[in-house]
Amino acid sequence: MLAASEGGAQGLSLGEHYVLRAYTGQAFGQVFAQVLKAQSLHVLTNNTTICASIVGAIGAGYLDAEGKRSLAVTVFASPEEVPPLNPKEEAVALIFGGQATPEVNYALTKNALASLAKSGYQGALFFHLRIWVPGFVGKAAQEDPAIAQYLAGKGNLYTVTVDANAGVARVWQVKVEPGRQTTVKEVFSAPMNPAWLSLFKRSL
């Protein structure tokens, strides 16, 4: 299973990166609405333009015309600016990637999880593939016992991966145990249309 490079792939123009995130974000939003069935969602993200494009697409895929579902977004300019977090929404999505370096995205992940652990947030957590696939969640738990204890007690952790060879995006329930992060079961899969899959493959 493969993950797209959100920062430096030479195969896509910046505009094509936005289109790729439009497809990906729309799919994420539909997962939150139709698979996780969250009536409220809080997205945590950084301030890069590529992450902004995926967050906008998440909103477009998630929000309904009647306004029954609600969306909140918190943007962090740097890991040091992650404030105390106490979300009231049913689900929180950690969407860190874009033009930020892996080091910055890891620090954002760790600081956000530490803040969520401190507040004891009980809702579902969704990890963008750009932080799940590199192992950032497990690493944060390994380095911070409070994060480890918090995540170990949660049965509502999710991520998405892409099988580029099969042209399928898969949503997984996952778990974080001491020293490692693992998948529990596949909860949903969807074929990628040719345009989406082509952009994804070119971004690798």
PDB file of C-alpha atoms in Angstrom:
ATOM      1  CA  MET A   1       0.000   0.000   0.000  1.00  0.00           C
ATOM      2  CA  LEU A   2       1.352   3.326  -1.068  1.00  0.00           C
ATOM      3  CA  ALA A   3       1.104   6.923   0.028  1.00  0.00           C
ATOM      4  CA  ALA A   4       1.330  10.008  -2.125  1.00  0.00           C
ATOM      5  CA  SER A   5       4.081  12.502  -1.547  1.00  0.00           C
ATOM      6  CA  GLU A   6       2.329  15.756  -0.773  1.00  0.00           C
ATOM      7  CA  GLY A   7       5.344  17.989  -0.914  1.00  0.00           C
ATOM      8  CA  GLY A   8       7.968  17.437  -3.547  1.00  0.00           C
ATOM      9  CA  ALA A   9       6.712  15.089  -6.239  1.00  0.00           C
ATOM     10  CA  GLN A  10       7.991  16.321  -9.604  1.00  0.00           C
ATOM     11  CA  GLY A  11       5.307  14.572 -11.624  1.00  0.00           C
ATOM     12  CA  LEU A  12       2.530  17.063 -10.815  1.00  0.00           C
ATOM     13  CA  SER A  13       2.145  20.797 -11.182  1.00  0.00           C
ATOM     14  CA  LEU A  14       0.849  22.682  -8.157  1.00  0.00           C
ATOM     15  CA  GLY A  15      -2.542  22.895  -9.837  1.00  0.00           C
ATOM     16  CA  GLU A  16      -2.590  19.135 -10.356  1.00  0.00           C
ATOM     17  CA  HIS A  17      -1.717  18.668  -6.677  1.00  0.00           C
ATOM     18  CA  TYR A  18      -4.859  20.689  -5.888  1.00  0.00           C
ATOM     19  CA  VAL A  19      -6.951  18.491  -8.192  1.00  0.00           C
ATOM     20  CA  LEU A  20      -5.541  15.347  -6.574  1.00  0.00           C
ATOM     21  CA  ARG A  21      -6.492  16.723  -3.146  1.00  0.00           C
ATOM     22  CA  ALA A  22      -9.945  17.607  -4.444  1.00  0.00           C
ATOM     23  CA  TYR A  23     -10.566  13.945  -5.260  1.00  0.00           C
ATOM     24  CA  THR A  24      -8.914  12.729  -2.050  1.00  0.00           C
ATOM     25  CA  GLY A  25     -10.566  15.247   0.250  1.00  0.00           C
ATOM     26  CA  GLN A  26     -13.989  14.641  -1.249  1.00  0.00           C
ATOM     27  CA  ALA A  27     -13.541  10.919  -0.594  1.00  0.00           C
ATOM     28  CA  PHE A  28     -12.425  11.588   3.001  1.00  0.00           C
ATOM     29  CA  GLY A  29     -15.463  13.804   3.588  1.00  0.00           C
ATOM     30  CA  GLN A  30     -17.807  11.129   2.281  1.00  0.00           C
ATOM     31  CA  VAL A  31     -16.175   8.577   4.581  1.00  0.00           C
ATOM     32  CA  PHE A  32     -16.751  10.807   7.624  1.00  0.00           C
ATOM     33  CA  ALA A  33     -20.389  11.324   6.644  1.00  0.00           C
ATOM     34  CA  GLN A  34     -21.387   7.929   5.292  1.00  0.00           C
ATOM     35  CA  VAL A  35     -19.029   5.389   6.875  1.00  0.00           C
ATOM     36  CA  LEU A  36     -18.156   6.879  10.273  1.00  0.00           C
ATOM     37  CA  LYS A  37     -21.550   8.643  10.287  1.00  0.00           C
ATOM     38  CA  ALA A  38     -20.207  11.574  12.284  1.00  0.00           C
ATOM     39  CA  GLN A  39     -22.687  14.436  12.603  1.00  0.00           C
ATOM     40  CA  SER A  40     -19.893  16.843  13.526  1.00  0.00           C
ATOM     41  CA  LEU A  41     -16.254  16.929  12.471  1.00  0.00           C
ATOM     42  CA  HIS A  42     -13.206  18.912  13.575  1.00  0.00           C
ATOM     43  CA  VAL A  43     -10.210  19.027  11.220  1.00  0.00           C
ATOM     44  CA  LEU A  44      -6.742  19.819  12.564  1.00  0.00           C
ATOM     45  CA  THR A  45      -4.314  20.903   9.855  1.00  0.00           C
ATOM     46  CA  ASN A  46      -1.277  23.001   8.994  1.00  0.00           C
ATOM     47  CA  ASN A  47      -1.202  26.209   6.974  1.00  0.00           C
ATOM     48  CA  THR A  48       0.239  24.948   3.671  1.00  0.00           C
ATOM     49  CA  THR A  49      -1.727  25.518   0.475  1.00  0.00           C
ATOM     50  CA  ILE A  50      -1.955  21.810  -0.391  1.00  0.00           C
ATOM     51  CA  CYS A  51      -3.418  21.010   3.024  1.00  0.00           C
ATOM     52  CA  ALA A  52      -5.822  23.920   2.584  1.00  0.00           C
ATOM     53  CA  SER A  53      -7.013  22.384  -0.674  1.00  0.00           C
ATOM     54  CA  ILE A  54      -7.637  18.967   0.858  1.00  0.00           C
ATOM     55  CA  VAL A  55      -9.444  20.471   3.859  1.00  0.00           C
ATOM     56  CA  GLY A  56     -11.731  22.456   1.556  1.00  0.00           C
ATOM     57  CA  ALA A  57     -12.484  19.287  -0.378  1.00  0.00           C
ATOM     58  CA  ILE A  58     -13.159  17.390   2.857  1.00  0.00           C
ATOM     59  CA  GLY A  59     -15.743  20.008   3.728  1.00  0.00           C
ATOM     60  CA  ALA A  60     -17.336  19.767   0.289  1.00  0.00           C
ATOM     61  CA  GLY A  61     -17.597  15.994   0.582  1.00  0.00           C
ATOM     62  CA  TYR A  62     -18.795  16.046   4.187  1.00  0.00           C
ATOM     63  CA  LEU A  63     -21.234  18.931   4.565  1.00  0.00           C
ATOM     64  CA  ASP A  64     -24.859  18.483   3.536  1.00  0.00           C
ATOM     65  CA  ALA A  65     -27.077  21.089   1.898  1.00  0.00           C
ATOM     66  CA  GLU A  66     -29.528  20.988   4.818  1.00  0.00           C
ATOM     67  CA  GLY A  67     -26.834  21.895   7.337  1.00  0.00           C
ATOM     68  CA  LYS A  68     -27.385  18.826   9.505  1.00  0.00           C
ATOM     69  CA  ARG A  69     -23.647  18.115   9.717  1.00  0.00           C
ATOM     70  CA  SER A  70     -21.224  20.671  11.153  1.00  0.00           C
ATOM     71  CA  LEU A  71     -17.541  21.278  10.431  1.00  0.00           C
ATOM     72  CA  ALA A  72     -14.835  23.070  12.403  1.00  0.00           C
ATOM     73  CA  VAL A  73     -11.239  23.602  11.286  1.00  0.00           C
ATOM     74  CA  THR A  74      -8.230  24.560  13.406  1.00  0.00           C
ATOM     75  CA  VAL A  75      -5.071  25.615  11.571  1.00  0.00           C
ATOM     76  CA  PHE A  76      -1.625  25.461  13.171  1.00  0.00           C
ATOM     77  CA  ALA A  77       1.151  27.678  11.813  1.00  0.00           C
ATOM     78  CA  SER A  78       3.770  25.626  13.657  1.00  0.00           C
ATOM     79  CA  PRO A  79       3.991  22.736  16.156  1.00  0.00           C
ATOM     80  CA  GLU A  80       4.695  25.239  18.915  1.00  0.00           C
ATOM     81  CA  GLU A  81       1.341  26.894  18.271  1.00  0.00           C
ATOM     82  CA  VAL A  82      -0.813  23.829  19.014  1.00  0.00           C
ATOM     83  CA  PRO A  83      -3.103  25.127  21.779  1.00  0.00           C
ATOM     84  CA  PRO A  84      -5.010  23.159  24.404  1.00  0.00           C
ATOM     85  CA  LEU A  85      -7.573  21.141  22.440  1.00  0.00           C
ATOM     86  CA  ASN A  86     -10.953  20.103  23.787  1.00  0.00           C
ATOM     87  CA  PRO A  87     -13.110  19.381  20.711  1.00  0.00           C
ATOM     88  CA  LYS A  88     -16.859  18.914  21.119  1.00  0.00           C
ATOM     89  CA  GLU A  89     -17.307  17.281  17.701  1.00  0.00           C
ATOM     90  CA  GLU A  90     -17.950  13.555  17.195  1.00  0.00           C
ATOM     91  CA  ALA A  91     -14.771  13.036  15.162  1.00  0.00           C
ATOM     92  CA  VAL A  92     -11.390  14.723  14.787  1.00  0.00           C
ATOM     93  CA  ALA A  93      -9.273  14.371  11.641  1.00  0.00           C
ATOM     94  CA  LEU A  94      -5.532  15.004  11.764  1.00  0.00           C
ATOM     95  CA  ILE A  95      -4.649  16.269   8.274  1.00  0.00           C
ATOM     96  CA  PHE A  96      -0.954  17.111   8.289  1.00  0.00           C
ATOM     97  CA  GLY A  97       1.079  16.982   5.087  1.00  0.00           C
ATOM     98  CA  GLY A  98       1.281  19.462   2.264  1.00  0.00           C
ATOM     99  CA  GLN A  99       4.497  21.372   1.756  1.00  0.00           C
ATOM    100  CA  ALA A 100       5.521  20.971   5.413  1.00  0.00           C
ATOM    101  CA  THR A 101       8.517  18.747   6.122  1.00  0.00           C
ATOM    102  CA  PRO A 102       8.077  15.291   7.691  1.00  0.00           C
ATOM    103  CA  GLU A 103       9.723  16.663  10.839  1.00  0.00           C
ATOM    104  CA  VAL A 104       7.158  19.439  11.149  1.00  0.00           C
ATOM    105  CA  ASN A 105       4.252  17.106  10.400  1.00  0.00           C
ATOM    106  CA  TYR A 106       5.486  14.661  13.027  1.00  0.00           C
ATOM    107  CA  ALA A 107       5.776  17.420  15.619  1.00  0.00           C
ATOM    108  CA  LEU A 108       2.271  18.634  14.752  1.00  0.00           C
ATOM    109  CA  THR A 109       0.962  15.087  15.123  1.00  0.00           C
ATOM    110  CA  LYS A 110       2.672  14.534  18.459  1.00  0.00           C
ATOM    111  CA  ASN A 111       1.641  17.887  19.948  1.00  0.00           C
ATOM    112  CA  ALA A 112      -1.961  17.520  18.769  1.00  0.00           C
ATOM    113  CA  LEU A 113      -2.214  14.007  20.218  1.00  0.00           C
ATOM    114  CA  ALA A 114      -0.689  15.173  23.496  1.00  0.00           C
ATOM    115  CA  SER A 115      -3.285  17.924  23.741  1.00  0.00           C
ATOM    116  CA  LEU A 116      -6.162  15.569  22.878  1.00  0.00           C
ATOM    117  CA  ALA A 117      -4.873  13.069  25.433  1.00  0.00           C
ATOM    118  CA  LYS A 118      -4.716  15.743  28.110  1.00  0.00           C
ATOM    119  CA  SER A 119      -8.340  16.720  27.513  1.00  0.00           C
ATOM    120  CA  GLY A 120      -9.417  13.063  27.286  1.00  0.00           C
ATOM    121  CA  TYR A 121     -11.199  13.518  23.967  1.00  0.00           C
ATOM    122  CA  GLN A 122     -13.511  10.513  23.502  1.00  0.00           C
ATOM    123  CA  GLY A 123     -14.569  10.892  19.874  1.00  0.00           C
ATOM    124  CA  ALA A 124     -13.196   9.131  16.824  1.00  0.00           C
ATOM    125  CA  LEU A 125      -9.744  10.038  15.496  1.00  0.00           C
ATOM    126  CA  PHE A 126      -8.883   9.847  11.807  1.00  0.00           C
ATOM    127  CA  PHE A 127      -5.249   9.916  10.712  1.00  0.00           C
ATOM    128  CA  HIS A 128      -4.330  11.159   7.250  1.00  0.00           C
ATOM    129  CA  LEU A 129      -2.204   8.601   5.374  1.00  0.00           C
ATOM    130  CA  ARG A 130       0.659  11.133   5.372  1.00  0.00           C
ATOM    131  CA  ILE A 131       1.024  10.657   9.137  1.00  0.00           C
ATOM    132  CA  TRP A 132      -0.140   7.046   9.474  1.00  0.00           C
ATOM    133  CA  VAL A 133       1.961   5.403   6.762  1.00  0.00           C
ATOM    134  CA  PRO A 134       5.302   6.874   8.014  1.00  0.00           C
ATOM    135  CA  GLY A 135       4.487   5.621  11.536  1.00  0.00           C
ATOM    136  CA  PHE A 136       4.174   9.045  13.150  1.00  0.00           C
ATOM    137  CA  VAL A 137       1.296   7.988  15.423  1.00  0.00           C
ATOM    138  CA  GLY A 138       3.132   4.976  16.806  1.00  0.00           C
ATOM    139  CA  LYS A 139       6.298   7.025  17.231  1.00  0.00           C
ATOM    140  CA  ALA A 140       4.433   9.679  19.214  1.00  0.00           C
ATOM    141  CA  ALA A 141       3.005   6.992  21.480  1.00  0.00           C
ATOM    142  CA  GLN A 142       6.464   5.504  21.909  1.00  0.00           C
ATOM    143  CA  GLU A 143       7.932   8.831  22.984  1.00  0.00           C
ATOM    144  CA  ASP A 144       5.079  10.037  25.209  1.00  0.00           C
ATOM    145  CA  PRO A 145       3.546   7.651  27.780  1.00  0.00           C
ATOM    146  CA  ALA A 146       0.442   9.839  28.114  1.00  0.00           C
ATOM    147  CA  ILE A 147      -0.238   9.547  24.378  1.00  0.00           C
ATOM    148  CA  ALA A 148       0.395   5.800  24.523  1.00  0.00           C
ATOM    149  CA  GLN A 149      -2.072   5.308  27.372  1.00  0.00           C
ATOM    150  CA  TYR A 150      -4.671   7.494  25.676  1.00  0.00           C
ATOM    151  CA  LEU A 151      -4.527   5.808  22.279  1.00  0.00           C
ATOM    152  CA  ALA A 152      -4.314   2.286  23.724  1.00  0.00           C
ATOM    153  CA  GLY A 153      -7.724   2.797  25.291  1.00  0.00           C
ATOM    154  CA  LYS A 154      -9.437   3.967  22.116  1.00  0.00           C
ATOM    155  CA  GLY A 155     -11.336   1.617  19.815  1.00  0.00           C
ATOM    156  CA  ASN A 156     -12.364   4.392  17.400  1.00  0.00           C
ATOM    157  CA  LEU A 157      -9.139   5.109  15.513  1.00  0.00           C
ATOM    158  CA  TYR A 158      -9.162   5.150  11.704  1.00  0.00           C
ATOM    159  CA  THR A 159      -6.947   5.787   8.710  1.00  0.00           C
ATOM    160  CA  VAL A 160      -6.992   5.400   4.938  1.00  0.00           C
ATOM    161  CA  THR A 161      -4.463   3.798   2.601  1.00  0.00           C
ATOM    162  CA  VAL A 162      -4.290   3.475  -1.158  1.00  0.00           C
ATOM    163  CA  ASP A 163      -3.527   0.312  -3.097  1.00  0.00           C
ATOM    164  CA  ALA A 164      -2.339   1.937  -6.324  1.00  0.00           C
ATOM    165  CA  ASN A 165      -1.923  -1.387  -8.116  1.00  0.00           C
ATOM    166  CA  ALA A 166      -5.548  -2.312  -7.504  1.00  0.00           C
ATOM    167  CA  GLY A 167      -6.785   1.272  -7.839  1.00  0.00           C
ATOM    168  CA  VAL A 168      -8.599   1.100  -4.505  1.00  0.00           C
ATOM    169  CA  ALA A 169      -8.702   3.362  -1.445  1.00  0.00           C
ATOM    170  CA  ARG A 170      -9.261   1.499   1.814  1.00  0.00           C
ATOM    171  CA  VAL A 171     -10.456   2.765   5.187  1.00  0.00           C
ATOM    172  CA  TRP A 172      -9.146   0.889   8.215  1.00  0.00           C
ATOM    173  CA  GLN A 173      -9.922   0.710  11.876  1.00  0.00           C
ATOM    174  CA  VAL A 174      -6.521   0.817  13.546  1.00  0.00           C
ATOM    175  CA  LYS A 175      -4.982   0.495  16.968  1.00  0.00           C
ATOM    176  CA  VAL A 176      -1.902   1.818  18.701  1.00  0.00           C
ATOM    177  CA  GLU A 177      -0.182  -0.484  21.158  1.00  0.00           C
ATOM    178  CA  PRO A 178       3.037   0.161  23.066  1.00  0.00           C
ATOM    179  CA  GLY A 179       5.742   0.499  20.467  1.00  0.00           C
ATOM    180  CA  ARG A 180       3.667  -0.062  17.332  1.00  0.00           C
ATOM    181  CA  GLN A 181       0.659   0.918  15.273  1.00  0.00           C
ATOM    182  CA  THR A 182      -1.361  -1.749  13.458  1.00  0.00           C
ATOM    183  CA  THR A 183      -4.546  -2.213  11.450  1.00  0.00           C
ATOM    184  CA  VAL A 184      -7.515  -4.015  13.010  1.00  0.00           C
ATOM    185  CA  LYS A 185      -9.868  -4.463  10.075  1.00  0.00           C
ATOM    186  CA  GLU A 186     -10.930  -2.919   6.801  1.00  0.00           C
ATOM    187  CA  VAL A 187     -14.191  -1.050   7.234  1.00  0.00           C
ATOM    188  CA  PHE A 188     -14.682   0.340   3.735  1.00  0.00           C
ATOM    189  CA  SER A 189     -13.106   0.335   0.285  1.00  0.00           C
ATOM    190  CA  ALA A 190     -13.826   2.300  -2.870  1.00  0.00           C
ATOM    191  CA  PRO A 191     -12.446   2.160  -6.397  1.00  0.00           C
ATOM    192  CA  MET A 192     -10.568   5.239  -7.575  1.00  0.00           C
ATOM    193  CA  ASN A 193     -11.728   6.719 -10.867  1.00  0.00           C
ATOM    194  CA  PRO A 194      -9.112   6.818 -13.665  1.00  0.00           C
ATOM    195  CA  ALA A 195      -8.364  10.551 -13.349  1.00  0.00           C
ATOM    196  CA  TRP A 196      -7.869  10.329  -9.568  1.00  0.00           C
ATOM    197  CA  LEU A 197      -5.739   7.184  -9.836  1.00  0.00           C
ATOM    198  CA  SER A 198      -3.580   8.662 -12.599  1.00  0.00           C
ATOM    199  CA  LEU A 199      -2.805  11.769 -10.541  1.00  0.00           C
ATOM    200  CA  PHE A 200      -2.091   9.641  -7.488  1.00  0.00           C
ATOM    201  CA  LYS A 201       0.370   7.409  -9.340  1.00  0.00           C
ATOM    202  CA  ARG A 202       2.158  10.390 -10.861  1.00  0.00           C
ATOM    203  CA  SER A 203       2.563  11.907  -7.397  1.00  0.00           C
ATOM    204  CA  LEU A 204       4.480   8.908  -6.034  1.00  0.00           C
TER     205      LEU A 204
END
